[in-house]
Amino acid sequence: MQNDPELNPKKMGQISSDFLKVADLLKESAYQIKKRGFSDYPIFPISKNPSPIGQLLYEKEVMKTDWNYYVTYLDEFLQRKLIDEDKKEDFVNNFKDPEEFCCLFVIEEEFTNFVFIPYPID
């Protein structure tokens, strides 16, 4: 698997279009995660195939989306060593406000990386 740090505009358009269908649900999930004290860093892995990262939140067949949406936190990424402990501070410093941005972890053959996407403004 090659990890290209740049997501091509076409793929970003596909992710954004799909994201709009579940954005309100993800925003509420992020809010509840913070409010209940689980984590200040909610992460939503998305993949077209089953993912071992996170817990399934929204299945693509049920939600009529192209992606499955999972939920997890920074702690799982540290425990699985997907983020090195010495990079934790960098991640935290670059993490965008979860009330304004959704942190997606896109898992796909040609691209696996974090993408911060703004929630739609009502």
XYZ file of N, CA and C in Angstrom:
366
model
N 0.846 -1.175 0.000
C 0.000 0.000 0.000
C 0.889 1.235 0.000
N 0.621 2.112 -0.904
C 1.368 3.364 -0.975
C 0.532 4.450 -0.324
N 1.149 5.223 0.518
C 0.442 6.279 1.220
C 0.819 7.620 0.626
N -0.037 8.122 -0.244
C 0.171 9.414 -0.881
C -0.395 10.496 0.026
N 0.432 11.450 0.483
C -0.062 12.469 1.405
C -1.054 13.442 0.770
N -1.136 13.474 -0.543
C -2.046 14.390 -1.226
C -3.248 13.617 -1.763
N -4.414 14.044 -1.362
C -5.651 13.445 -1.829
C -6.090 14.188 -3.076
N -6.303 13.440 -4.169
C -6.656 14.127 -5.405
C -8.045 14.757 -5.285
N -8.271 15.844 -6.009
C -9.532 16.589 -5.885
C -10.769 15.740 -6.169
N -10.672 14.816 -7.112
C -11.821 13.963 -7.433
C -12.192 13.106 -6.223
N -11.191 12.512 -5.601
C -11.443 11.673 -4.423
C -11.982 12.522 -3.279
N -11.441 13.711 -3.078
C -11.933 14.596 -2.025
C -13.388 14.965 -2.286
N -13.744 15.169 -3.545
C -15.131 15.456 -3.902
C -16.053 14.302 -3.560
N -15.592 13.064 -3.806
C -16.386 11.882 -3.474
C -16.565 11.755 -1.959
N -15.503 11.990 -1.229
C -15.578 11.911 0.237
C -16.509 12.999 0.759
N -16.378 14.210 0.254
C -17.203 15.335 0.712
C -18.676 15.099 0.417
N -18.971 14.605 -0.759
C -20.356 14.342 -1.145
C -20.987 13.305 -0.221
N -20.246 12.254 0.058
C -20.714 11.200 0.952
C -20.846 11.727 2.381
N -19.876 12.514 2.799
C -19.834 13.071 4.145
C -21.079 13.908 4.444
N -21.557 14.650 3.457
C -22.724 15.502 3.663
C -23.944 14.708 4.132
N -24.031 13.432 3.746
C -25.167 12.585 4.126
C -25.157 12.232 5.613
N -23.979 12.242 6.232
C -23.866 11.812 7.629
C -23.238 12.885 8.532
N -22.981 14.049 7.991
C -22.263 15.091 8.733
C -22.930 15.434 10.059
N -24.239 15.616 10.062
C -24.924 15.978 11.305
C -24.802 14.872 12.345
N -24.881 13.623 11.898
C -24.751 12.488 12.819
C -23.336 12.412 13.395
N -22.333 12.650 12.562
C -20.946 12.621 13.027
C -20.665 13.775 13.979
N -21.209 14.932 13.669
C -21.012 16.095 14.537
C -21.608 15.835 15.914
N -22.787 15.245 15.962
C -23.416 14.922 17.244
C -22.601 13.856 17.984
N -22.083 12.878 17.261
C -21.239 11.850 17.879
C -19.988 12.467 18.486
N -19.341 13.364 17.744
C -18.135 14.039 18.253
C -18.466 14.841 19.509
N -19.601 15.517 19.485
C -20.030 16.306 20.643
C -20.227 15.403 21.862
N -20.897 14.279 21.678
C -21.166 13.359 22.779
C -19.868 12.740 23.326
N -18.938 12.451 22.442
C -17.652 11.888 22.852
C -16.924 12.863 23.777
N -16.898 14.133 23.397
C -16.247 15.149 24.230
C -17.039 15.390 25.513
N -18.352 15.554 25.386
C -19.215 15.867 26.530
C -19.119 14.786 27.604
N -19.062 13.537 27.188
C -19.018 12.418 28.141
C -17.610 12.116 28.637
N -16.647 12.875 28.160
C -15.288 12.744 28.651
C -14.501 11.564 28.097
N -14.958 10.981 26.991
C -14.219 9.867 26.394
C -12.908 10.329 25.777
N -12.971 11.457 25.068
C -11.768 11.969 24.417
C -12.031 13.368 23.875
N -10.985 14.164 23.812
C -11.063 15.463 23.143
C -10.711 15.332 21.666
N -10.384 14.108 21.240
C -9.904 13.885 19.878
C -10.683 12.752 19.215
N -11.963 12.998 18.879
C -12.735 11.971 18.178
C -12.247 11.823 16.738
N -12.136 10.592 16.307
C -11.667 10.287 14.951
C -12.673 9.333 14.322
N -13.001 9.599 13.074
C -13.954 8.774 12.349
C -13.260 8.103 11.166
N -12.778 6.870 11.356
C -12.220 6.132 10.219
C -13.327 5.837 9.212
N -13.012 5.963 7.936
C -13.961 5.600 6.889
C -13.268 4.654 5.919
N -14.023 3.687 5.446
C -13.488 2.742 4.481
C -14.637 2.125 3.703
N -14.321 1.628 2.544
C -15.341 0.962 1.730
C -15.460 -0.509 2.109
N -14.429 -1.031 2.733
C -14.414 -2.415 3.206
C -14.358 -2.401 4.728
N -14.641 -3.527 5.373
C -14.563 -3.554 6.842
C -13.195 -3.070 7.338
N -13.214 -2.336 8.439
C -11.996 -1.777 9.013
C -11.762 -2.342 10.408
N -10.514 -2.646 10.739
C -10.218 -3.100 12.099
C -10.047 -1.938 13.085
N -10.101 -0.710 12.575
C -9.873 0.461 13.416
C -11.218 1.069 13.799
N -11.448 1.181 15.096
C -12.676 1.785 15.580
C -13.842 0.820 15.623
N -14.978 1.360 16.040
C -16.229 0.613 16.105
C -17.139 1.122 14.995
N -17.806 0.189 14.320
C -18.708 0.573 13.241
C -19.809 1.473 13.783
N -19.968 2.615 13.161
C -20.977 3.585 13.571
C -22.120 3.602 12.559
N -21.787 3.725 11.271
C -22.783 3.772 10.208
C -22.324 2.896 9.047
N -23.124 1.902 8.738
C -22.806 0.976 7.656
C -23.293 1.564 6.328
N -22.464 1.445 5.313
C -22.765 2.099 4.040
C -24.064 1.604 3.410
N -24.383 0.320 3.551
C -25.618 -0.196 2.966
C -26.848 0.380 3.668
N -26.757 0.557 4.968
C -27.874 1.087 5.749
C -28.041 2.591 5.500
N -26.919 3.313 5.490
C -26.966 4.771 5.342
C -27.016 5.222 3.879
N -26.887 4.273 2.965
C -26.866 4.572 1.525
C -25.734 5.547 1.182
N -24.557 5.213 1.722
C -23.346 5.978 1.448
C -22.349 5.070 0.747
N -21.264 5.645 0.269
C -20.208 4.854 -0.367
C -19.194 4.334 0.641
N -19.217 4.893 1.851
C -18.226 4.574 2.866
C -18.900 4.065 4.130
N -18.219 3.164 4.825
C -18.581 2.784 6.190
C -17.928 3.810 7.107
N -18.636 4.210 8.139
C -18.117 5.184 9.099
C -17.943 4.509 10.454
N -16.749 4.654 10.993
C -16.385 4.077 12.280
C -16.100 5.220 13.247
N -16.005 4.897 14.521
C -15.663 5.913 15.506
C -14.580 5.374 16.426
N -13.646 6.229 16.764
C -12.589 5.899 17.702
C -12.010 7.207 18.234
N -10.888 7.089 18.945
C -10.246 8.252 19.558
C -8.750 8.161 19.338
N -8.086 9.217 19.696
C -6.626 9.273 19.594
C -5.980 8.107 20.332
N -6.525 7.731 21.496
C -5.930 6.657 22.294
C -5.754 5.361 21.513
N -6.739 4.991 20.695
C -6.606 3.757 19.911
C -5.456 3.861 18.920
N -5.291 5.016 18.305
C -4.193 5.197 17.356
C -2.840 5.084 18.059
N -2.768 5.567 19.292
C -1.531 5.446 20.073
C -1.304 3.993 20.495
N -2.352 3.324 20.965
C -2.224 1.935 21.408
C -1.816 1.017 20.264
N -2.362 1.249 19.087
C -2.033 0.421 17.914
C -0.737 0.869 17.241
N -0.151 1.930 17.774
C 1.088 2.498 17.243
C 0.924 2.992 15.797
N -0.296 3.442 15.493
C -0.544 4.088 14.209
C -0.060 5.535 14.261
N -0.017 6.072 15.472
C 0.633 7.358 15.748
C 1.666 7.061 16.827
N 2.911 7.378 16.539
C 3.968 7.165 17.523
C 3.778 8.101 18.699
N 4.121 7.624 19.869
C 3.987 8.430 21.090
C 4.725 9.764 20.960
N 5.881 9.750 20.284
C 6.626 10.999 20.136
C 6.003 11.949 19.107
N 4.978 11.500 18.388
C 4.253 12.351 17.434
C 2.900 12.795 17.977
N 2.571 12.352 19.178
C 1.276 12.689 19.781
C 1.084 14.203 19.872
N 2.083 14.905 20.351
C 1.973 16.359 20.509
C 1.734 17.035 19.161
N 2.409 16.567 18.115
C 2.194 17.127 16.778
C 0.743 16.911 16.342
N 0.232 15.691 16.581
C -1.140 15.391 16.212
C -2.106 16.317 16.958
N -1.921 16.427 18.261
C -2.792 17.259 19.093
C -2.742 18.721 18.629
N -1.560 19.214 18.317
C -1.411 20.602 17.868
C -2.064 20.859 16.514
N -2.134 19.820 15.681
C -2.727 19.964 14.348
C -4.203 19.586 14.304
N -4.715 19.030 15.391
C -6.113 18.608 15.438
C -7.004 19.849 15.413
N -7.972 19.848 14.523
C -8.855 21.010 14.391
C -10.050 20.877 15.327
N -10.639 21.988 15.677
C -11.771 22.052 16.589
C -12.866 21.068 16.154
N -13.180 20.048 16.985
C -14.160 19.041 16.585
C -15.601 19.551 16.541
N -15.822 20.781 16.952
C -17.156 21.371 16.788
C -17.310 21.983 15.402
N -16.190 22.217 14.730
C -16.212 22.817 13.395
C -15.733 21.870 12.297
N -14.826 20.944 12.662
C -14.234 20.035 11.684
C -14.379 18.586 12.128
N -14.599 17.724 11.156
C -14.634 16.292 11.413
C -13.277 15.720 11.032
N -12.705 14.931 11.930
C -11.441 14.259 11.640
C -11.758 12.877 11.070
N -11.596 12.744 9.767
C -11.787 11.456 9.106
C -10.420 10.796 8.948
N -10.386 9.493 9.132
C -9.194 8.729 8.813
C -9.571 7.859 7.626
N -9.167 8.288 6.443
C -9.546 7.625 5.201
C -8.654 6.408 4.997
N -9.301 5.248 4.827
C -8.577 4.002 4.613
C -8.959 3.485 3.230
N -8.018 3.597 2.307
C -8.243 3.143 0.951
C -6.915 2.666 0.387
N -6.978 1.886 -0.662
C -5.753 1.303 -1.213
C -4.703 2.349 -1.562
N -5.107 3.407 -2.280
C -4.115 4.379 -2.730
C -3.934 5.555 -1.777
N -4.721 5.586 -0.703
C -4.626 6.719 0.221
C -5.058 6.290 1.612
N -4.200 6.479 2.579
C -4.550 6.239 3.975
C -3.963 7.384 4.777
N -4.863 8.252 5.277
C -4.381 9.413 5.997
C -5.550 10.128 6.672
N -5.221 11.091 7.507
C -6.213 11.925 8.162
C -6.652 13.039 7.216
N -7.943 13.336 7.255
C -8.508 14.434 6.490
C -9.448 15.179 7.415
N -9.246 16.474 7.565
C -10.162 17.307 8.356
C -11.108 17.984 7.379
N -12.391 17.768 7.590
C -13.392 18.307 6.687
C -14.375 19.133 7.520
N -14.672 20.351 7.079
C -15.566 21.189 7.876
C -17.007 20.679 7.835
N -17.674 20.804 8.963
C -19.099 20.482 8.990
C -19.838 21.554 8.222
N -20.908 21.170 7.533
C -21.700 22.182 6.820
C -22.282 23.198 7.806
N -22.371 24.429 7.378
C -22.974 25.477 8.197
C -24.466 25.477 7.915
N -25.248 25.435 8.977
C -26.710 25.382 8.809
C -27.257 26.586 8.118
